[in-house]
Each structure stands twice: as structure tokens, then as C-alpha cells.
Amino acid sequence: MDKNIGRLGFGAMRLPEKGGQVDLPQTSKMVDMYLEQGFNYFDTAYVYHGGKSETVLRDALVQRHPRDKFCLATKLPIWQVKSLKDAERIFEDQLKKCGVDYFDFYLLHAMGKSREATAVNAGLYELCQRLKREGKARYTGFSFHDEPAALAELLDSHPETDFVQLQINYLDVFRGSSGKLYEIATARNKPIIVMEPVKGGTLAKLEAPIEKILKSRDKDASLASWAIRYCCSLPGILTTLSGMSNIAQVEDNLKTCTNFVPLTEDDIKALEEVADAISKIGTIPCTDCKYCVDNCPKKINIPSLFGLYNKVRESGSIAQQAADYQKVPKKNRASACIKCGACESHCPQKIKIPAEMERVAAVLE
Ligand code: SF4
Ligand code: SF4
């Protein structure tokens, strides 16, 4: 495995937007700042930013920097694949969109038990090995969103997998099943790429009493920096991706990851205390990935409604969120959900979306 990968990875899923489009000048500047500090890993996917993330990276990165100065990772959307031909067509399209003739890391996107049959029947694991032999992918693996037992099964069935991309953050480790995922991968000597270290940004903004736990240890450190440091302190991590959305976030992450200081035992205890406090609030664990939104026949903006609900739970007050909710057309509110379930299978966080819509409606309507 490539030893030159920096501990901070640049995720291209939440790039800055302007007028509904990715802001290319700002993205280019963020890319330059990141590379200037000696970091080098970029992560995109066929579906990010409505299919535009790969072309933005071509324009902001590939066409502006020597190919040997960065690693590029992208992902195959298994849910768009019915046969090997589909996968081959998408892969060739990805090379064109990114403007490269090989990927450093190529992933089957959002694997889990329910997608294994498609991956096997379409010959996607064999395809990955072929891409490596042909020099079109240096390393192949998968990103994963499912239960620990399914990860163990996948890794044991496909020992040729070079690496695995897992959702790891201190909240999901202390209060969820991420710790088990980490153990399963490390027990099999699989290098781990961390995704969602700040849990879709939710660990970057905590309510004042919870924030105080960390501010009392270091008044200058951002909340996001604690979350990033937690992941970067774990052994066996190849890189920790951060889906950066503006220059300030790049600056903060670079400050955290250049001259990196691992967490102490007392720091980890403080994070456990924070995780405890967060889990008592009872928010919906939505990371705003938006994978669900295109599938809703009622055009309900699921992550946006979950965001309003979470703000009510976090702040303990409802006036502002109720006013914002009133601006949502009635036909797109939580009570318009027909419980068709079309959204649910797309949610990597396994949120029971129709049931949560009932909670949202009960509180905000
Ligand atoms: S279950 Fe509700 S939120 Fe989900 S797709 Fe159907 S209508 Fe939309
Ligand atoms: S509900 Fe699930 S799929 Fe939809 S944005 Fe939130 S985390 Fe993503």
C-alpha cells in the first residue's frame, strides 16, 4: 500500500457552491492550499454533486497539477449497475470525466449485504482485479455502510480487497457500531480510509453546554479539529477524509493535520463525555449526504427537514425552526410522506426515514 499518503484526505462531496453550481475558483484555491501543505489524497464519486464532482476535480486538480503529485480515488455506483457492461461503461466515463488514464484508488460505492449479489453477479470484484492488471486502478476496495457482520463476510469472501473505506467518528465509535467495523478491518490488516469523521458536520457544531467540555480543554481548537484528531490518532488509518466546503475549513484541517498532535487518554475521555451528552439529545443521525432525495415521489427535502428537527432537539426551542418549516410548501412537508419507502434503501445511515418523518411532523406541525 502507498506509504506516501498524507493523513488528511480531501473529500469532494460537499464542495462550495455558488448559484447552484460548484464554485470552481474557490475549489481550485482549496485544492492548491491543501497540496501546498504536502497532502495528496482526493476522494470523489460518480454521483457526488449530481455527477459534477468528478469534472470539477478534473478542472481544479487534474488539469492544474502534475499527475504524480496526487492520488485520485473514485467510486462505482453499484445501484446503477445491472451487468458488467454497465460497470465498464461507467468506469470509462469516469476516466473521461476526471481527465485521467488511471485511478489510484477505485471503490465499489456503499457496499453492504444487500449489494453483494449485484457485485458478484455482475463480476465487479473480477473487474477490479482486471483494472489493476491493466494499470487503470492501482488499488481497489469498497466503501461500506452496513452492520459489522456484513463487513466481516465481505472481507473474508474477497481477501484480494486492498483497503476499505469506513464511516468512523468518535460518536459512532463510542455510541454506535463503528468501533466494531474498525476492529474487523484491522484484524484483517486492511488499511482503512475514514469517511465522515465529523459525521456530516454534525460534530462541528454542538450546543453550548456540550461544546464547553472540549473548550475547557483547549479554548482555541475547533470542534471539527477534535473529531479529525480522533480519527487520525487511530492506528491502521491510511487517511481521514474531510468533505471541505470552504477555505476556512481547509485552513482549520491543515492546522490540525500539519504538525499533528495525537489525542491523549484524557482527551479521549472528554470525547466520550461529549458522545454521551450528544446521544442523550435524541437527534436523527442524518449526515446530509442527500442520497435519498432524488427518490422521493413527494419531493420532500428529507435532510433539510431532519436538520430542522435536530435543531429543535439540540436547542430545546422551537420558534425559529417552526417558522422555517412554515416556509416549506405543504405538499413537501413531513406529513406529506406516503411511507412508500423509496428513500430508505439509499440511506447509508440506515435511518428509518418514514418513521422519522412522523416524529418530524409531530414536532414541527
Ligand atoms: S417514504 Fe416518505 S420520505 Fe421516503 S420516499 Fe416515500 S414519501 Fe418520500
Ligand atoms: S436521510 Fe440518510 S440518505 Fe438522506 S441525507 Fe440523511 S443520511 Fe443521507
Short mmCIF file of C-alpha atoms and ligand atoms in Angstrom, two decimals:
data_model
loop_
_atom_site.label_atom_id
_atom_site.label_comp_id
_atom_site.label_asym_id
_atom_site.label_seq_id
_atom_site.Cartn_x
_atom_site.Cartn_y
_atom_site.Cartn_z
CA MET A 1 0.00 0.00 0.00
CA ASP A 2 1.20 3.52 -0.87
CA LYS A 3 3.12 4.88 2.13
CA ASN A 4 3.14 8.46 0.85
CA ILE A 5 -0.48 9.24 1.52
CA GLY A 6 -1.00 12.14 3.91
CA ARG A 7 -3.21 11.76 6.98
CA LEU A 8 -5.75 14.30 5.70
CA GLY A 9 -7.80 13.35 2.62
CA PHE A 10 -9.73 15.87 0.53
CA GLY A 11 -13.36 14.73 0.11
CA ALA A 12 -15.17 16.17 -2.91
CA MET A 13 -18.73 15.51 -1.80
CA ARG A 14 -19.53 18.87 -0.18
CA LEU A 15 -17.61 21.33 -2.34
CA PRO A 16 -18.52 25.03 -2.14
CA GLU A 17 -21.45 26.06 -4.32
CA LYS A 18 -22.44 29.36 -5.87
CA GLY A 19 -25.70 29.88 -7.75
CA GLY A 20 -26.49 26.16 -7.55
CA GLN A 21 -23.17 25.17 -9.19
CA VAL A 22 -19.88 24.09 -7.65
CA ASP A 23 -17.74 27.19 -7.11
CA LEU A 24 -14.71 26.29 -9.26
CA PRO A 25 -12.44 29.24 -8.34
CA GLN A 26 -12.91 28.60 -4.62
CA THR A 27 -12.49 24.83 -5.07
CA SER A 28 -9.27 25.41 -7.05
CA LYS A 29 -7.91 27.60 -4.28
CA MET A 30 -8.80 24.97 -1.66
CA VAL A 31 -7.06 22.28 -3.75
CA ASP A 32 -3.93 24.44 -4.06
CA MET A 33 -3.79 25.19 -0.33
CA TYR A 34 -4.17 21.51 0.51
CA LEU A 35 -1.46 20.37 -1.92
CA GLU A 36 0.92 23.14 -0.84
CA GLN A 37 0.95 21.68 2.68
CA GLY A 38 2.09 18.31 1.31
CA PHE A 39 -1.22 16.43 1.39
CA ASN A 40 -2.23 14.45 -1.66
CA TYR A 41 -5.39 12.27 -1.47
CA PHE A 42 -8.61 13.28 -3.29
CA ASP A 43 -11.82 11.31 -2.97
CA THR A 44 -14.76 11.70 -5.34
CA ALA A 45 -17.57 9.51 -6.72
CA TYR A 46 -19.62 9.20 -9.90
CA VAL A 47 -22.71 10.55 -8.14
CA TYR A 48 -21.34 13.39 -5.96
CA HIS A 49 -22.73 16.85 -6.70
CA GLY A 50 -25.27 15.38 -9.11
CA GLY A 51 -22.47 13.85 -11.20
CA LYS A 52 -20.38 17.06 -11.34
CA SER A 53 -17.79 16.35 -8.64
CA GLU A 54 -15.52 14.32 -10.95
CA THR A 55 -15.43 17.00 -13.65
CA VAL A 56 -14.80 19.70 -11.05
CA LEU A 57 -11.79 17.74 -9.79
CA ARG A 58 -10.58 17.44 -13.38
CA ASP A 59 -10.72 21.23 -13.73
CA ALA A 60 -9.49 22.19 -10.25
CA LEU A 61 -6.90 19.43 -9.78
CA VAL A 62 -6.01 17.21 -12.72
CA GLN A 63 -5.56 19.96 -15.29
CA ARG A 64 -3.65 22.22 -12.90
CA HIS A 65 -1.24 19.87 -11.11
CA PRO A 66 1.20 17.11 -12.18
CA ARG A 67 -0.46 13.68 -12.08
CA ASP A 68 2.25 12.21 -9.85
CA LYS A 69 1.64 14.83 -7.14
CA PHE A 70 -1.76 13.48 -6.05
CA CYS A 71 -3.76 10.30 -5.58
CA LEU A 72 -7.24 10.21 -7.05
CA ALA A 73 -9.98 7.92 -5.76
CA THR A 74 -13.45 7.47 -7.19
CA LYS A 75 -16.34 5.06 -6.78
CA LEU A 76 -18.60 2.88 -8.88
CA PRO A 77 -22.31 3.36 -8.03
CA ILE A 78 -23.42 -0.27 -7.73
CA TRP A 79 -27.09 0.75 -7.72
CA GLN A 80 -26.66 1.93 -11.32
CA VAL A 81 -25.11 -1.39 -12.40
CA LYS A 82 -27.05 -4.35 -13.75
CA SER A 83 -24.27 -6.01 -15.73
CA LEU A 84 -20.51 -5.94 -16.27
CA LYS A 85 -21.11 -3.82 -19.37
CA ASP A 86 -22.74 -1.10 -17.23
CA ALA A 87 -19.76 -1.07 -14.88
CA GLU A 88 -17.25 -0.92 -17.75
CA ARG A 89 -19.18 1.93 -19.39
CA ILE A 90 -19.31 3.91 -16.13
CA PHE A 91 -15.60 3.31 -15.48
CA GLU A 92 -14.61 4.60 -18.93
CA ASP A 93 -16.91 7.60 -18.40
CA GLN A 94 -15.21 8.26 -15.05
CA LEU A 95 -11.75 8.27 -16.64
CA LYS A 96 -13.01 10.81 -19.20
CA LYS A 97 -14.80 12.96 -16.63
CA CYS A 98 -11.72 13.09 -14.42
CA GLY A 99 -9.34 13.58 -17.36
CA VAL A 100 -7.02 10.75 -16.24
CA ASP A 101 -5.93 7.40 -17.64
CA TYR A 102 -5.85 5.62 -14.28
CA PHE A 103 -7.22 5.96 -10.75
CA ASP A 104 -5.02 5.43 -7.73
CA PHE A 105 -7.91 4.02 -5.69
CA TYR A 106 -11.11 2.59 -7.15
CA LEU A 107 -14.03 1.67 -4.91
CA LEU A 108 -17.31 -0.15 -5.15
CA HIS A 109 -19.53 2.53 -3.67
CA ALA A 110 -21.57 1.99 -0.49
CA MET A 111 -21.25 -1.78 -0.28
CA GLY A 112 -23.30 -3.80 2.17
CA LYS A 113 -25.03 -7.14 2.34
CA SER A 114 -27.86 -6.11 0.01
CA ARG A 115 -25.46 -5.06 -2.79
CA GLU A 116 -23.21 -8.13 -2.65
CA ALA A 117 -25.36 -10.20 -5.06
CA THR A 118 -25.19 -7.43 -7.69
CA ALA A 119 -21.44 -7.07 -7.22
CA VAL A 120 -20.86 -10.82 -7.55
CA ASN A 121 -23.31 -11.45 -10.40
CA ALA A 122 -22.00 -8.53 -12.44
CA GLY A 123 -18.41 -9.67 -11.87
CA LEU A 124 -17.37 -6.41 -10.19
CA TYR A 125 -14.67 -7.97 -8.00
CA GLU A 126 -13.10 -9.59 -11.09
CA LEU A 127 -13.39 -6.26 -12.87
CA CYS A 128 -11.42 -4.59 -10.06
CA GLN A 129 -8.61 -7.15 -10.42
CA ARG A 130 -8.59 -6.67 -14.20
CA LEU A 131 -8.37 -2.88 -13.82
CA LYS A 132 -5.32 -3.37 -11.64
CA ARG A 133 -3.65 -5.71 -14.15
CA GLU A 134 -4.34 -3.20 -16.93
CA GLY A 135 -2.87 -0.35 -14.88
CA LYS A 136 -6.18 1.51 -14.77
CA ALA A 137 -6.51 1.28 -10.99
CA ARG A 138 -3.61 0.94 -8.54
CA TYR A 139 -5.66 -0.26 -5.56
CA THR A 140 -9.24 -1.45 -5.34
CA GLY A 141 -11.61 -1.74 -2.42
CA PHE A 142 -15.05 -0.65 -1.31
CA SER A 143 -16.78 1.90 0.84
CA PHE A 144 -19.11 0.27 3.32
CA HIS A 145 -22.40 1.12 5.01
CA ASP A 146 -23.87 -1.83 6.86
CA GLU A 147 -23.60 -3.91 10.01
CA PRO A 148 -20.27 -5.30 11.29
CA ALA A 149 -21.15 -8.93 10.46
CA ALA A 150 -21.65 -7.98 6.81
CA LEU A 151 -18.22 -6.32 6.72
CA ALA A 152 -16.56 -9.44 8.10
CA GLU A 153 -18.36 -11.54 5.49
CA LEU A 154 -17.36 -9.28 2.60
CA LEU A 155 -13.71 -9.06 3.64
CA ASP A 156 -13.49 -12.82 4.17
CA SER A 157 -15.16 -13.56 0.82
CA HIS A 158 -12.87 -11.10 -1.02
CA PRO A 159 -9.43 -11.22 0.61
CA GLU A 160 -7.98 -9.56 -2.51
CA THR A 161 -9.58 -6.28 -1.36
CA ASP A 162 -6.72 -3.80 -0.87
CA PHE A 163 -8.45 -1.41 1.55
CA VAL A 164 -11.81 -0.47 2.94
CA GLN A 165 -13.49 2.91 3.46
CA LEU A 166 -15.49 3.12 6.68
CA GLN A 167 -17.59 5.70 8.49
CA ILE A 168 -15.64 6.31 11.67
CA ASN A 169 -16.11 9.17 14.10
CA TYR A 170 -15.95 9.35 17.87
CA LEU A 171 -19.72 9.42 18.31
CA ASP A 172 -20.29 6.31 16.17
CA VAL A 173 -17.37 4.53 17.84
CA PHE A 174 -18.48 5.27 21.40
CA ARG A 175 -22.23 5.03 20.83
CA GLY A 176 -22.63 3.07 17.57
CA SER A 177 -21.06 0.14 15.74
CA SER A 178 -18.12 1.90 14.08
CA GLY A 179 -15.69 0.59 16.69
CA LYS A 180 -16.60 -2.95 15.69
CA LEU A 181 -16.11 -2.12 11.98
CA TYR A 182 -12.68 -0.73 12.81
CA GLU A 183 -11.76 -3.90 14.73
CA ILE A 184 -12.91 -6.18 11.92
CA ALA A 185 -10.87 -4.34 9.30
CA THR A 186 -7.72 -4.01 11.40
CA ALA A 187 -7.89 -7.68 12.48
CA ARG A 188 -7.67 -8.48 8.77
CA ASN A 189 -4.83 -6.00 8.18
CA LYS A 190 -6.93 -3.92 5.82
CA PRO A 191 -5.84 -0.29 5.62
CA ILE A 192 -8.80 1.96 6.45
CA ILE A 193 -9.83 5.17 4.77
CA VAL A 194 -12.05 7.09 7.16
CA MET A 195 -15.14 8.86 5.86
CA GLU A 196 -17.47 11.17 7.79
CA PRO A 197 -15.02 11.84 10.66
CA VAL A 198 -17.15 14.86 11.61
CA LYS A 199 -20.40 12.95 10.93
CA GLY A 200 -21.59 15.13 8.07
CA GLY A 201 -20.60 18.26 10.00
CA THR A 202 -22.82 17.46 12.98
CA LEU A 203 -19.82 17.16 15.33
CA ALA A 204 -18.61 20.60 14.23
CA LYS A 205 -21.50 22.42 15.85
CA LEU A 206 -22.57 21.30 19.29
CA GLU A 207 -24.82 23.03 21.76
CA ALA A 208 -23.05 25.33 24.22
CA PRO A 209 -23.03 23.05 27.31
CA ILE A 210 -21.57 20.18 25.28
CA GLU A 211 -19.11 22.42 23.45
CA LYS A 212 -17.86 23.62 26.84
CA ILE A 213 -16.49 20.14 27.63
CA LEU A 214 -13.99 20.48 24.80
CA LYS A 215 -13.42 24.23 25.03
CA SER A 216 -12.36 23.81 28.64
CA ARG A 217 -9.54 21.55 27.44
CA ASP A 218 -8.46 23.79 24.54
CA LYS A 219 -10.26 27.07 24.01
CA ASP A 220 -8.73 27.61 20.54
CA ALA A 221 -9.35 24.19 19.00
CA SER A 222 -12.41 23.93 16.74
CA LEU A 223 -14.93 21.18 17.38
CA ALA A 224 -14.16 19.73 13.95
CA SER A 225 -10.47 19.51 14.85
CA TRP A 226 -11.31 17.23 17.80
CA ALA A 227 -13.25 14.90 15.51
CA ILE A 228 -10.48 14.83 12.90
CA ARG A 229 -7.78 14.30 15.52
CA TYR A 230 -9.70 11.37 16.97
CA CYS A 231 -9.66 9.51 13.65
CA CYS A 232 -6.10 10.47 12.76
CA SER A 233 -4.93 9.16 16.15
CA LEU A 234 -6.22 5.63 15.44
CA PRO A 235 -3.60 3.09 14.26
CA GLY A 236 -4.17 1.50 10.84
CA ILE A 237 -5.79 4.54 9.23
CA LEU A 238 -4.50 5.29 5.75
CA THR A 239 -6.11 8.70 5.55
CA THR A 240 -9.05 10.60 7.04
CA LEU A 241 -11.33 12.27 4.51
CA SER A 242 -12.86 15.61 5.19
CA GLY A 243 -15.58 16.89 2.85
CA MET A 244 -14.43 20.50 2.97
CA SER A 245 -16.85 23.22 1.84
CA ASN A 246 -14.87 26.43 2.18
CA ILE A 247 -11.42 27.87 2.65
CA ALA A 248 -11.83 28.29 6.41
CA GLN A 249 -12.45 24.54 6.77
CA VAL A 250 -9.33 23.76 4.71
CA GLU A 251 -7.30 26.11 6.92
CA ASP A 252 -8.64 24.53 10.08
CA ASN A 253 -7.97 20.98 8.88
CA LEU A 254 -4.47 21.86 7.70
CA LYS A 255 -3.75 23.40 11.09
CA THR A 256 -4.91 20.17 12.74
CA CYS A 257 -3.08 17.75 10.47
CA THR A 258 0.23 19.56 9.87
CA ASN A 259 2.47 19.02 12.92
CA PHE A 260 -0.20 16.59 14.12
CA VAL A 261 -0.65 16.01 17.87
CA PRO A 262 -2.39 12.70 18.75
CA LEU A 263 -5.09 12.67 21.41
CA THR A 264 -4.15 11.82 24.99
CA GLU A 265 -6.12 9.41 27.17
CA ASP A 266 -7.73 12.39 28.94
CA ASP A 267 -8.72 13.89 25.57
CA ILE A 268 -10.42 10.62 24.67
CA LYS A 269 -12.27 10.61 27.99
CA ALA A 270 -13.55 14.11 27.20
CA LEU A 271 -14.80 12.91 23.80
CA GLU A 272 -16.59 10.01 25.50
CA GLU A 273 -18.31 12.53 27.73
CA VAL A 274 -19.32 14.55 24.68
CA ALA A 275 -20.63 11.44 22.91
CA ASP A 276 -22.70 10.62 25.98
CA ALA A 277 -24.21 14.09 26.07
CA ILE A 278 -25.00 14.08 22.34
CA SER A 279 -26.68 10.68 22.44
CA LYS A 280 -28.98 11.86 25.22
CA ILE A 281 -30.40 14.58 22.95
CA GLY A 282 -32.00 12.07 20.56
CA THR A 283 -31.31 13.70 17.19
CA ILE A 284 -31.79 11.91 13.86
CA PRO A 285 -28.33 10.74 12.69
CA CYS A 286 -28.63 12.26 9.19
CA THR A 287 -25.31 13.31 7.61
CA ASP A 288 -26.93 15.38 4.82
CA CYS A 289 -25.42 13.13 2.13
CA LYS A 290 -28.57 13.63 0.03
CA TYR A 291 -28.51 10.08 -1.39
CA CYS A 292 -32.21 9.77 -0.55
CA VAL A 293 -33.62 12.96 -2.03
CA ASP A 294 -33.92 12.06 -5.73
CA ASN A 295 -36.04 9.05 -4.86
CA CYS A 296 -38.90 10.74 -3.05
CA PRO A 297 -42.09 10.91 -5.17
CA LYS A 298 -43.37 13.71 -2.89
CA LYS A 299 -40.20 15.78 -3.39
CA ILE A 300 -39.68 16.01 0.35
CA ASN A 301 -36.29 17.53 1.19
CA ILE A 302 -35.55 14.83 3.74
CA PRO A 303 -32.17 16.05 5.11
CA SER A 304 -33.40 19.63 5.36
CA LEU A 305 -36.45 18.60 7.44
CA PHE A 306 -34.27 16.36 9.61
CA GLY A 307 -31.93 19.33 10.08
CA LEU A 308 -34.79 21.49 11.37
CA TYR A 309 -35.93 18.74 13.71
CA ASN A 310 -32.40 18.23 15.03
CA LYS A 311 -32.03 21.94 15.73
CA VAL A 312 -35.18 21.80 17.84
CA ARG A 313 -33.78 18.85 19.82
CA GLU A 314 -30.37 20.43 20.24
CA SER A 315 -31.51 23.92 21.18
CA GLY A 316 -34.59 22.97 23.18
CA SER A 317 -36.54 25.77 21.50
CA ILE A 318 -38.83 25.61 18.50
CA ALA A 319 -39.85 29.12 17.38
CA GLN A 320 -37.22 29.71 14.67
CA GLN A 321 -37.39 26.18 13.28
CA ALA A 322 -41.20 26.22 13.21
CA ALA A 323 -41.08 29.50 11.26
CA ASP A 324 -38.61 27.99 8.78
CA TYR A 325 -40.78 24.89 8.50
CA GLN A 326 -43.82 27.03 7.62
CA LYS A 327 -41.94 28.20 4.51
CA VAL A 328 -41.87 24.62 3.17
CA PRO A 329 -44.84 24.05 0.80
CA LYS A 330 -47.47 21.79 2.43
CA LYS A 331 -47.11 19.16 -0.30
CA ASN A 332 -43.43 18.74 0.59
CA ARG A 333 -43.73 18.64 4.39
CA ALA A 334 -43.14 15.61 6.58
CA SER A 335 -46.89 14.91 6.81
CA ALA A 336 -46.99 14.51 3.01
CA CYS A 337 -44.84 11.36 3.32
CA ILE A 338 -46.78 8.40 1.91
CA LYS A 339 -44.42 5.87 3.55
CA CYS A 340 -43.54 4.34 0.21
CA GLY A 341 -40.01 3.56 1.50
CA ALA A 342 -38.35 4.58 -1.80
CA CYS A 343 -35.83 6.63 0.16
CA GLU A 344 -34.85 4.13 2.81
CA SER A 345 -32.63 1.72 0.91
CA HIS A 346 -30.47 4.65 -0.23
CA CYS A 347 -29.69 5.84 3.28
CA PRO A 348 -26.17 4.81 4.35
CA GLN A 349 -27.06 5.66 7.95
CA LYS A 350 -29.94 3.13 7.88
CA ILE A 351 -32.36 5.76 9.14
CA LYS A 352 -35.98 4.61 9.20
CA ILE A 353 -36.99 7.65 7.20
CA PRO A 354 -40.80 7.20 7.05
CA ALA A 355 -40.94 6.64 10.83
CA GLU A 356 -38.71 9.65 11.45
CA MET A 357 -40.98 11.73 9.20
CA GLU A 358 -43.75 11.06 11.71
CA ARG A 359 -41.54 12.42 14.52
CA VAL A 360 -40.72 15.50 12.43
CA ALA A 361 -44.39 16.13 11.64
CA ALA A 362 -45.38 15.64 15.27
CA VAL A 363 -42.87 18.23 16.48
CA LEU A 364 -42.88 20.79 13.68
CA GLU A 365 -46.51 20.67 12.56
S1 SF4 B 1 -41.17 7.20 2.46
FE1 SF4 B 1 -41.81 9.33 2.53
S2 SF4 B 1 -39.91 10.49 2.51
FE2 SF4 B 1 -39.42 8.43 1.81
S3 SF4 B 1 -39.57 8.50 -0.42
FE3 SF4 B 1 -41.58 7.83 0.32
S4 SF4 B 1 -42.74 9.73 0.53
FE4 SF4 B 1 -40.60 10.34 0.38
S1 SF4 B 2 -31.62 10.63 5.46
FE1 SF4 B 2 -29.92 9.25 5.06
S2 SF4 B 2 -29.65 9.29 2.82
FE2 SF4 B 2 -30.92 11.06 3.37
S3 SF4 B 2 -29.45 12.74 3.60
FE3 SF4 B 2 -29.77 11.86 5.64
S4 SF4 B 2 -28.13 10.34 5.87
FE4 SF4 B 2 -28.26 10.84 3.68
#
